Amino acid sequence: MPSRKFADGEVVMGRWPGSVLYYEVQVTSYDDVAHLYTVKYKDGTELALKESDIRSQSSFKHRKSQSSSSSPSRRSSSRSRSRSRSPGRPAKGRRRSASQSREHKDDKKKAIQETSLALVVLVLFKPSENNTKRYNGEPESTEKNDTSCIILEQKLKPDLEVKRVLEQYSLRSRKDDKKTEEIFSEKKTFVAVKPIEKVSSKTKELEFGGRIGTFMLVFLLPATVFYLLLMCKQDDPSLLNIPPLPALDSLWEWRVFGVFLLWFFLQAVFYLLPIGKVVEGLPLSNGRKLQYRINGFYAFILTAAAIGVLLYFQFELHYLYDHFMQFAVSAAAFSLALSIYLYVRSLKAPEEELAPGGNSGYFIYDFFTGHELNPRIGSFDLKYFCELRPGLIGWVVINLAMLLAEMKIHDLSMPSLSMTLVNSFQLLYVVDALWNEEAILTTMDITHDGFGFMLAFGDLVWVPFVYSLQAFYLVGHPTAITWPVAAAITVLNCIGYYIFRSANSQKNNFRRNPADPKLANLKFIPTATGKGLLVTGWWGFVRHPNYLGDIIMALAWSLPCGFNHILPYFYVIYFICLLVHREARDEHHCKQKYGLAWERYCQRVPYRIFPYVY
Ligand code: NDP
């Protein structure tokens, strides 16, 4: 086994992931299992780097004459250009004449060249404090989201262009020309191997209360589901009216378990159908990109058709209501078995395929959070499948079963207004998630969390059985609401949905194509990773506007249940806790990713979810 090349505390040049930029970093530790160095950038960002992405400072020494002639002036030129592209600039540009426009193009070209040069200078020379700040995440000003800024933000130009600049100014590292070739040929592969997270190594910071917390959650989560369902079945579901424990043998029925398995495997068959496009996920730590078939919406349509056929043949869907608890127990047993299988198979998974957040080495923690990032059987991605299919589609089927049960039990020719609202709102939410299925590929669940008990139980039990609590409640506790109240609740849901959808779309579109003309009015803070952080639009309103919209919708789902009991409000209370915790986790990751740029963003946008409150 080769020994490490760089010592702890040594100041070296570390490559910024996904770019050819090298910054001064300090080695803080070395993981001799994963062969990764943890390095700290000047802005406080910590990353794990391979030895091949680290160079000694001496290899970046330059020729004196070139240093003085090119670096300072070029650098300032680049920076002033950068500043000049702040707000207001494009409006002027639109008024330009043809010749001015040509001039502008030339200008732009020059700007690109100078920017590249400045960056190359910055890359190959030891950066001064100011420059480090400018390019390592602390902008002097925000950038207007026009194409030229994107070029500035992206920092990288086609290899040949940068190479030409390098040759012209002889700014290569001293080693030899081959090194430069290496950097640029590596760039292509490196862009491909850009890690989405800290390259897999041991998880040091434990979340969810660490080992004790996760141990308790393994029992607490199922207990909560069963307690809620038992409460909801009672005539008086008040908090103080503790439900009696049911007989154990009443909780299990093989037929119900069989129906659950049938449901799960039917969804698996739909998932395997060769319909819908195939897209690539974000690059993994080893550079590979997994492929995902986007056909959740088709699966939903097929499921709707299957349910339609069942109803046509008089299948009594309220069977689900009658055996609701047994279905929940079946789903919980299945998710537990799945989690055990996932943990056992993860023990054989290569280190690089383990989840950044679930590789602590502690059994219970890794079992709970998920040890393996993307467990697959062939091309069947277990986590991706469970995230949106059996549980989410199952949720709307359960809601429909509750609606039919309500009509049957209360002998109604039409479902109640409250039940109609709850079903419609939640149907909209699920259809939206399936329609935008691709967006899930960039979420924390896919990129950071492994597949373990937390997600298996969450996807297969918590979502379908807890999220349908309002519909379940309404069957046993009819609540009459007037049309004006229904209209007001509908408006609230629409407001929530509008914020949720437009915030998510704004960010997704910006991430997919920052040069999108539709986003031209938005401002962003550039960061050292090449990605910008939006500071206007929804993401300038609060730091997680999508969570705000989601919470408003959650409230609208509970309101049709009236105010007699707090039980139907469990969802909105729990959801606020979940999103506040999730927001804190995301902030932590973003701070690690973006360093000072993130702090700057937090200064610009001080509220996390609720404006002027939190
Ligand atoms: P988000 O969609 O909120 O994404 C967070 C990421 O967005 C950050 O990690 C960062 O990633 C990027 N980002 C943050 N700030 C900015 C900015 N200013 N400009 C541009 N990009 C920024 O993550 P979630 O996965 O938590 O949520 C997705 C949706 O799912 C939300 O609408 C949420 O409400 C919903 N949800 C629903 C749940 C439910 O049970 N119903 C549970 C959890 C979530 P990067 O910079 O790397 O792109």
XYZ file of C-alpha atoms and ligand atoms in Angstrom:
662
model
C 0.000 0.000 0.000
C 1.591 3.330 -1.006
C 2.198 5.750 1.854
C 0.633 9.193 1.860
C 2.420 11.978 0.048
C 1.194 15.016 1.989
C 1.332 15.462 5.740
C -1.353 16.867 8.046
C -1.030 20.633 8.285
C 0.861 20.905 5.006
C -0.246 23.743 2.751
C -0.715 22.507 -0.781
C -2.737 23.280 -3.896
C -6.030 21.412 -4.094
C -8.136 21.137 -7.176
C -11.681 22.428 -6.831
C -14.001 19.547 -7.776
C -15.267 19.673 -11.316
C -12.830 22.357 -12.462
C -9.197 22.831 -13.362
C -8.876 25.459 -10.648
C -6.360 24.905 -7.897
C -6.562 26.751 -4.595
C -4.348 26.904 -1.604
C -5.576 24.388 0.936
C -4.375 22.876 4.147
C -4.352 19.145 4.649
C -6.309 18.378 7.813
C -6.456 14.577 7.773
C -5.997 11.484 5.677
C -8.281 8.486 5.388
C -5.990 5.585 4.650
C -8.883 3.248 3.851
C -10.453 5.448 1.193
C -7.060 7.051 0.329
C -8.551 10.492 0.584
C -7.177 13.690 2.043
C -9.506 16.023 3.888
C -8.424 19.526 2.966
C -9.598 22.916 4.099
C -9.914 25.815 1.679
C -9.311 29.367 2.787
C -13.032 30.061 2.909
C -13.528 27.262 5.375
C -14.886 24.726 2.867
C -13.734 21.196 3.647
C -13.565 18.545 0.957
C -12.118 15.088 0.554
C -9.668 14.950 -2.354
C -7.756 12.198 -4.059
C -3.981 12.461 -4.063
C -4.070 13.080 -7.825
C -6.062 16.269 -7.200
C -3.429 17.710 -4.905
C -0.180 19.300 -5.953
C 2.654 20.748 -4.017
C 2.899 24.529 -3.973
C 6.314 24.427 -5.587
C 4.838 23.008 -8.781
C 2.881 26.230 -9.174
C 5.852 28.612 -9.092
C 5.990 30.846 -12.138
C 8.462 32.859 -14.102
C 9.008 36.200 -12.485
C 8.618 38.368 -15.587
C 5.332 36.821 -16.490
C 4.060 37.270 -13.056
C 4.488 40.981 -12.990
C 3.386 41.633 -16.509
C 0.214 39.734 -16.522
C -1.304 38.940 -13.289
C -2.296 42.098 -11.428
C -3.589 44.160 -14.306
C -5.406 41.282 -15.874
C -6.920 40.328 -12.650
C -8.315 43.746 -11.976
C -9.556 43.987 -15.535
C -11.458 40.836 -15.109
C -12.930 41.929 -11.867
C -14.113 45.279 -13.096
C -15.822 43.534 -15.986
C -17.426 41.261 -13.584
C -18.742 44.175 -11.585
C -19.944 45.980 -14.705
C -22.290 43.082 -15.417
C -24.310 43.752 -12.355
C -27.997 44.834 -12.633
C -29.062 47.300 -15.264
C -26.527 46.242 -17.847
C -28.714 44.106 -20.081
C -31.355 46.824 -20.409
C -28.745 49.101 -21.911
C -27.585 46.314 -24.128
C -31.039 45.942 -25.589
C -30.948 49.560 -26.806
C -27.688 49.100 -28.703
C -27.328 49.808 -32.408
C -25.925 47.169 -34.788
C -22.387 48.487 -34.622
C -22.604 48.861 -30.895
C -23.860 45.352 -30.744
C -20.849 44.160 -32.773
C -18.660 46.105 -30.422
C -20.465 44.540 -27.552
C -19.833 41.091 -28.970
C -16.139 41.886 -29.352
C -16.184 43.234 -25.851
C -17.762 40.082 -24.617
C -15.218 37.956 -26.448
C -12.475 40.030 -24.908
C -14.087 39.689 -21.548
C -14.149 35.953 -21.930
C -10.495 35.910 -22.896
C -9.530 38.182 -20.078
C -11.632 36.291 -17.633
C -10.040 33.054 -18.671
C -6.674 34.583 -18.418
C -7.393 36.022 -15.013
C -8.601 32.681 -13.903
C -5.642 30.881 -15.310
C -3.437 33.384 -13.559
C -5.422 32.819 -10.442
C -5.206 29.110 -10.817
C -1.561 28.842 -11.511
C -0.298 31.498 -9.170
C -0.676 31.470 -5.479
C -3.854 33.512 -5.059
C -3.865 36.572 -2.892
C -6.471 36.832 -0.168
C -8.736 39.049 -2.238
C -8.677 36.846 -5.238
C -9.342 33.821 -3.232
C -12.395 35.519 -1.890
C -13.564 36.665 -5.276
C -13.295 33.312 -6.894
C -13.668 31.081 -3.947
C -17.168 32.017 -3.197
C -17.294 35.566 -1.914
C -18.430 37.824 -4.704
C -18.043 41.555 -4.573
C -21.449 41.857 -6.114
C -24.169 39.629 -7.362
C -24.270 38.802 -11.045
C -27.163 39.554 -13.323
C -28.316 36.334 -14.862
C -27.352 37.070 -18.464
C -25.282 34.852 -20.669
C -22.106 36.820 -20.268
C -22.316 36.430 -16.538
C -22.836 32.769 -16.945
C -19.618 32.657 -18.874
C -17.953 34.485 -16.048
C -19.557 32.231 -13.550
C -18.659 29.048 -15.296
C -15.070 30.192 -15.371
C -14.059 27.566 -17.841
C -13.713 28.036 -21.529
C -13.203 25.379 -24.125
C -9.980 23.599 -23.379
C -8.209 24.827 -26.467
C -8.975 28.454 -25.687
C -7.626 28.191 -22.182
C -4.706 26.163 -23.387
C -3.928 28.854 -25.955
C -3.919 31.474 -23.227
C -1.724 29.276 -21.153
C 0.754 28.874 -23.950
C 0.703 32.573 -24.839
C 1.534 33.590 -21.308
C 3.582 30.537 -20.366
C 1.643 30.125 -17.202
C 2.146 26.441 -16.908
C 3.176 24.810 -13.721
C 6.890 24.339 -13.678
C 6.883 20.577 -13.825
C 6.544 20.198 -17.593
C 4.196 20.661 -20.481
C 2.895 17.213 -19.998
C 1.378 18.288 -16.731
C -0.770 20.850 -18.505
C -1.891 18.255 -20.985
C -2.738 16.103 -18.030
C -4.788 18.804 -16.377
C -6.828 19.434 -19.490
C -7.314 15.856 -20.438
C -8.208 15.241 -16.832
C -10.664 18.086 -16.939
C -12.917 16.135 -19.234
C -12.794 13.100 -17.086
C -12.903 15.172 -13.956
C -16.075 16.934 -15.007
C -17.448 13.450 -15.381
C -16.102 12.392 -12.053
C -17.212 15.511 -10.249
C -18.450 14.256 -6.934
C -21.988 15.149 -5.931
C -21.032 14.898 -2.324
C -17.929 14.540 -0.323
C -16.268 11.472 -1.791
C -17.333 8.429 0.155
C -15.503 8.158 3.440
C -16.570 7.566 6.996
C -19.538 9.634 8.160
C -18.214 11.652 11.048
C -21.105 13.914 11.877
C -24.020 11.786 13.016
C -27.519 13.137 12.527
C -30.870 12.127 14.053
C -29.391 11.960 17.555
C -26.620 9.564 16.560
C -26.725 5.925 17.629
C -29.185 6.397 20.476
C -31.470 8.602 18.403
C -31.587 6.234 15.445
C -32.096 3.217 17.735
C -35.106 4.928 19.282
C -36.484 6.039 15.928
C -36.547 2.448 14.655
C -39.193 1.760 17.332
C -40.726 5.197 17.628
C -41.700 5.611 13.969
C -43.769 2.395 13.693
C -45.249 3.044 17.154
C -46.349 6.516 16.041
C -48.037 5.190 12.908
C -49.970 2.549 14.833
C -50.892 4.942 17.589
C -52.247 7.473 15.071
C -54.268 4.845 13.239
C -55.690 3.445 16.486
C -56.592 6.939 17.663
C -58.236 7.756 14.368
C -60.456 4.689 14.608
C -61.881 5.843 17.932
C -65.163 7.703 18.194
C -63.453 10.305 20.322
C -59.959 10.714 18.914
C -58.763 13.261 21.472
C -55.183 13.110 22.616
C -56.106 12.177 26.156
C -58.284 9.295 25.064
C -55.575 6.626 24.812
C -56.769 3.817 22.535
C -56.753 0.252 23.886
C -54.164 -2.056 22.364
C -55.662 -4.420 19.797
C -55.254 -8.194 20.029
C -52.043 -9.202 18.297
C -53.690 -11.761 16.018
C -56.057 -9.080 14.729
C -53.120 -7.184 13.289
C -52.016 -9.769 10.803
C -53.743 -11.424 7.896
C -51.863 -13.284 5.190
C -54.396 -12.279 2.548
C -53.781 -8.622 3.297
C -50.048 -9.194 3.141
C -50.596 -10.946 -0.218
C -52.522 -7.935 -1.537
C -49.705 -5.667 -0.359
C -47.110 -7.813 -2.159
C -49.248 -7.845 -5.279
C -49.424 -4.067 -5.158
C -45.670 -3.719 -4.676
C -44.798 -6.088 -7.508
C -47.406 -4.584 -9.837
C -45.702 -1.212 -9.357
C -42.346 -2.899 -9.972
C -43.668 -4.261 -13.275
C -44.875 -0.783 -14.273
C -41.446 0.599 -13.364
C -39.754 -1.949 -15.620
C -41.916 -1.184 -18.646
C -39.776 0.313 -21.394
C -41.901 3.459 -21.635
C -40.764 6.957 -20.758
C -37.384 8.523 -21.261
C -34.175 7.436 -19.583
C -32.127 10.162 -17.927
C -28.829 10.302 -16.135
C -28.547 11.105 -12.468
C -25.907 13.379 -10.968
C -22.342 12.062 -11.144
C -21.417 9.756 -8.296
C -18.180 9.994 -6.371
C -16.571 7.547 -8.783
C -17.662 9.603 -11.775
C -20.293 7.191 -12.949
C -23.784 8.448 -13.710
C -26.647 6.070 -13.116
C -29.520 5.903 -15.536
C -33.106 6.278 -14.413
C -36.286 5.620 -16.323
C -38.793 8.424 -15.937
C -42.143 6.680 -16.142
C -43.781 7.377 -12.776
C -46.582 9.306 -14.402
C -47.273 6.415 -16.784
C -47.284 4.070 -13.789
C -49.906 6.327 -12.234
C -52.076 6.252 -15.392
C -51.781 2.462 -15.585
C -52.668 2.175 -11.907
C -55.701 4.424 -12.422
C -56.786 2.199 -15.317
C -56.304 -0.933 -13.184
C -58.349 0.576 -10.333
C -61.025 1.606 -12.856
C -61.236 -1.997 -14.075
C -61.474 -3.295 -10.491
C -64.294 -0.862 -9.709
C -66.052 -1.764 -12.932
C -66.053 -5.402 -11.817
C -67.523 -4.331 -8.457
C -64.348 -4.887 -6.454
C -64.960 -3.280 -3.090
C -62.085 -0.897 -2.641
C -63.160 -0.074 0.899
C -61.577 -3.447 1.746
C -58.564 -1.217 2.255
C -60.427 0.809 4.873
C -61.735 -2.298 6.627
C -58.217 -3.764 6.901
C -56.322 -0.521 7.157
C -54.335 -1.426 10.246
C -53.441 -4.829 8.817
C -52.215 -3.176 5.641
C -50.051 -0.823 7.708
C -48.617 -3.788 9.633
C -47.938 -5.657 6.372
C -46.195 -2.633 4.893
C -44.148 -2.186 8.078
C -43.107 -5.858 8.110
C -42.157 -5.632 4.470
C -40.144 -2.443 4.979
C -38.319 -4.013 7.916
C -37.440 -7.086 5.845
C -36.355 -4.814 3.005
C -34.153 -2.759 5.358
C -32.463 -5.911 6.673
C -31.842 -7.093 3.120
C -30.472 -3.642 2.215
C -28.113 -3.586 5.160
C -26.825 -7.116 4.559
C -26.158 -6.468 0.889
C -24.522 -3.129 1.694
C -21.822 -4.994 3.630
C -20.525 -6.312 0.334
C -20.831 -2.995 -1.513
C -17.587 -1.260 -2.501
C -16.629 1.686 -0.313
C -17.273 4.160 -3.127
C -20.902 3.048 -3.373
C -21.707 3.774 0.250
C -23.839 6.748 1.197
C -22.015 9.902 2.325
C -24.508 10.163 5.183
C -24.768 6.507 6.200
C -21.250 5.185 6.531
C -20.498 5.699 10.198
C -19.412 2.146 10.968
C -22.129 1.899 13.656
C -24.632 -0.805 12.789
C -27.775 0.888 14.050
C -26.934 4.265 12.543
C -26.078 2.850 9.137
C -29.059 0.498 9.246
C -31.364 3.441 9.929
C -29.926 6.062 7.588
C -28.996 3.603 4.848
C -25.518 2.257 4.203
C -25.553 1.891 0.432
C -26.356 4.955 -1.661
C -27.997 3.401 -4.710
C -28.754 -0.281 -4.177
C -29.722 -1.850 -7.467
C -30.676 -5.296 -8.656
C -29.462 -5.130 -12.230
C -30.880 -1.867 -13.501
C -33.710 -1.912 -10.929
C -32.983 0.952 -8.555
C -34.626 0.043 -5.254
C -34.468 3.476 -3.639
C -35.619 5.436 -6.670
C -38.476 2.967 -7.188
C -39.669 3.142 -3.579
C -39.408 6.936 -3.382
C -42.287 7.705 -5.730
C -44.162 4.554 -6.722
C -45.684 2.088 -4.212
C -46.055 4.570 -1.357
C -46.935 7.759 -3.180
C -49.344 6.197 -5.656
C -50.564 4.007 -2.797
C -51.446 7.153 -0.858
C -53.968 8.347 -3.480
C -55.421 4.849 -3.809
C -55.936 4.780 -0.029
C -57.569 8.221 -0.214
C -59.918 6.960 -2.894
C -60.736 3.911 -0.774
C -61.553 6.246 2.138
C -63.806 8.316 -0.101
C -65.697 5.198 -1.185
C -65.840 3.946 2.410
C -67.307 7.283 3.509
C -70.006 7.064 0.845
C -70.816 3.486 1.788
C -70.799 3.886 5.583
C -72.781 7.127 5.576
C -74.935 6.085 2.663
C -74.032 9.089 0.555
C -74.613 9.423 -3.170
C -71.711 11.883 -3.337
C -68.589 12.210 -1.210
C -68.662 15.030 1.348
C -67.173 18.383 0.439
C -64.396 17.922 3.008
C -63.470 14.514 1.605
C -63.544 15.871 -1.941
C -61.178 18.682 -1.003
C -58.729 16.404 0.807
C -58.715 13.917 -2.079
C -58.324 16.607 -4.746
C -55.545 18.528 -2.991
C -53.509 15.427 -2.297
C -54.109 14.033 -5.768
C -52.735 17.270 -7.213
C -49.648 16.939 -5.012
C -48.963 13.348 -6.039
C -49.585 13.952 -9.732
C -47.268 16.957 -9.556
C -44.513 14.843 -7.972
C -44.877 12.145 -10.619
C -45.082 14.643 -13.464
C -41.853 16.223 -12.221
C -40.261 12.902 -11.358
C -36.896 13.862 -12.804
C -36.506 16.547 -10.136
C -36.119 13.873 -7.480
C -32.732 12.943 -8.889
C -31.162 16.047 -7.387
C -32.777 15.744 -3.955
C -30.950 14.862 -0.772
C -32.758 11.536 -0.616
C -31.140 10.393 -3.848
C -27.770 12.121 -3.695
C -26.897 11.978 -0.004
C -29.007 9.556 2.008
C -28.523 5.849 1.654
C -31.390 3.417 1.356
C -32.083 2.009 4.777
C -34.865 1.805 7.331
C -35.517 5.561 7.317
C -36.441 5.765 3.642
C -37.861 2.248 3.307
C -40.233 2.812 6.228
C -40.852 6.423 5.213
C -41.718 5.583 1.612
C -43.726 2.427 2.188
C -45.432 3.067 5.526
C -45.222 6.641 6.688
C -46.240 8.329 3.437
C -49.243 6.163 2.496
C -50.593 5.567 6.014
C -49.855 8.841 7.794
C -50.362 11.225 4.898
C -53.820 9.742 4.313
C -54.790 10.419 7.923
C -57.175 13.258 7.057
C -59.189 11.081 4.664
C -59.163 8.241 7.217
C -60.324 10.664 9.898
C -63.170 11.987 7.765
C -64.647 8.514 7.269
C -65.221 8.093 10.989
C -65.704 11.773 11.826
C -67.782 13.483 9.149
C -67.157 17.209 9.045
C -69.493 19.528 7.211
C -68.013 22.673 5.716
C -69.753 25.428 3.814
C -68.954 26.408 0.243
C -67.334 29.752 1.207
C -65.075 27.928 3.678
C -64.268 25.345 1.020
C -63.477 28.166 -1.417
C -61.181 29.860 1.115
C -59.342 26.586 1.807
C -59.004 25.977 -1.935
C -57.473 29.427 -2.395
C -55.022 28.675 0.426
C -54.046 25.391 -1.201
C -53.598 27.125 -4.568
C -51.345 29.773 -2.980
C -49.257 27.039 -1.343
C -49.074 25.062 -4.548
C -48.128 28.134 -6.567
C -45.250 28.989 -4.202
C -44.129 25.350 -4.003
C -44.214 24.731 -7.756
C -42.800 28.038 -8.949
C -39.983 27.969 -6.363
C -39.028 24.418 -7.290
C -39.267 25.141 -11.020
C -37.272 28.345 -10.687
C -34.410 26.510 -9.009
C -34.601 23.438 -11.223
C -34.595 25.549 -14.389
C -31.730 27.632 -13.082
C -29.724 24.528 -12.248
C -30.496 22.923 -15.613
C -29.839 26.011 -17.732
C -28.641 29.138 -15.949
C -28.732 31.009 -19.284
C -32.457 30.418 -19.710
C -33.851 33.773 -20.998
C -36.884 33.291 -18.748
C -34.569 33.685 -15.765
C -32.791 36.742 -17.162
C -34.144 39.010 -14.441
C -32.853 36.922 -11.595
C -29.683 37.777 -9.741
C -27.369 35.245 -8.230
C -24.219 34.998 -6.176
C -21.517 33.096 -8.026
C -19.746 30.389 -6.056
C -16.466 28.623 -6.470
C -18.177 25.464 -7.657
C -19.438 27.218 -10.770
C -23.047 27.037 -9.589
C -24.834 30.241 -8.615
C -27.083 30.898 -5.644
C -30.224 32.784 -6.586
C -30.772 35.891 -4.470
C -33.845 37.311 -6.152
C -37.129 35.699 -7.118
C -38.477 33.072 -4.733
C -35.016 32.135 -3.470
C -34.446 35.739 -2.473
C -37.685 35.789 -0.484
C -36.681 33.060 1.967
C -33.976 30.407 1.777
C -36.449 27.556 1.317
C -39.542 28.985 -0.388
C -40.542 25.508 -1.607
C -40.848 24.359 2.018
C -43.044 27.373 2.767
C -45.403 26.433 -0.073
C -45.427 22.816 1.070
C -46.370 23.818 4.627
C -49.180 26.103 3.428
C -50.578 23.183 1.437
C -50.265 20.889 4.451
C -52.404 23.328 6.425
C -54.993 23.431 3.636
C -55.206 19.613 3.760
C -55.999 19.652 7.463
C -58.520 22.501 7.550
C -61.386 20.549 5.865
C -61.351 18.305 8.950
C -62.589 21.162 11.143
C -61.370 22.075 14.590
C -62.879 19.371 16.796
C -59.633 17.435 17.143
C -55.951 18.025 16.716
C -55.395 14.605 15.140
C -55.935 15.683 11.501
C -53.420 18.468 12.171
C -50.762 15.940 13.036
C -49.549 16.058 9.439
C -48.972 19.801 9.336
C -47.304 19.827 12.789
C -45.048 16.908 11.942
C -44.319 18.379 8.504
C -43.153 21.681 9.969
C -40.783 19.751 12.261
C -39.570 17.610 9.355
C -38.906 20.553 7.066
C -37.263 22.657 9.780
C -34.912 19.734 10.468
C -34.409 19.063 6.761
C -33.695 22.729 6.165
C -31.010 22.664 8.851
C -29.424 19.573 7.251
C -29.497 21.197 3.831
C -27.986 24.428 5.172
C -25.189 22.418 6.728
C -24.445 20.704 3.407
C -24.655 23.989 1.497
C -22.274 25.658 3.903
C -19.773 22.890 3.313
C -20.289 23.115 -0.455
C -20.284 26.883 -0.900
C -18.368 28.245 2.100
C -18.372 32.019 2.233
C -20.769 32.355 -0.683
C -23.380 30.572 1.387
C -22.780 32.887 4.326
C -23.167 35.805 2.003
C -26.417 34.345 0.724
C -27.661 33.963 4.303
C -26.888 37.618 4.939
C -28.799 38.652 1.830
C -31.723 36.332 2.577
C -31.942 36.167 6.371
C -35.094 34.061 6.787
C -35.023 30.328 6.275
C -38.663 29.343 5.680
C -41.123 31.834 7.181
C -40.506 35.475 6.275
C -39.881 37.664 9.348
C -40.419 34.663 11.651
C -37.838 31.958 10.988
P -34.636 21.533 -2.220
O -35.404 21.374 -3.483
O -35.076 22.591 -1.303
O -33.145 21.770 -2.639
C -32.127 22.231 -1.769
C -30.943 22.492 -2.661
O -31.211 23.605 -3.517
C -29.680 22.883 -1.942
O -29.002 21.765 -1.449
C -28.917 23.548 -3.066
O -28.401 22.485 -3.873
C -29.996 24.264 -3.851
N -30.135 25.652 -3.442
C -30.291 26.143 -2.189
N -30.408 27.471 -2.214
C -30.322 27.835 -3.511
C -30.357 29.087 -4.187
N -30.502 30.245 -3.523
N -30.231 29.113 -5.518
C -30.089 27.956 -6.204
N -30.028 26.743 -5.632
C -30.147 26.691 -4.301
O -34.491 20.134 -1.496
P -35.443 19.036 -0.925
O -35.056 17.771 -1.560
O -35.383 19.103 0.555
O -36.946 19.417 -1.356
C -37.516 19.186 -2.631
C -39.030 19.357 -2.528
O -39.588 18.217 -1.882
C -39.456 20.564 -1.698
O -40.502 21.215 -2.330
C -39.943 19.974 -0.398
O -40.944 20.763 0.174
C -40.445 18.611 -0.843
N -40.384 17.619 0.218
C -41.547 16.967 0.528
C -41.557 16.008 1.499
C -42.811 15.326 1.826
O -42.772 14.398 2.620
N -43.933 15.704 1.273
C -40.332 15.641 2.243
C -39.173 16.393 1.839
C -39.207 17.331 0.852
P -27.372 22.706 -5.106
O -26.787 24.047 -4.919
O -26.400 21.592 -4.987
O -28.206 22.622 -6.348
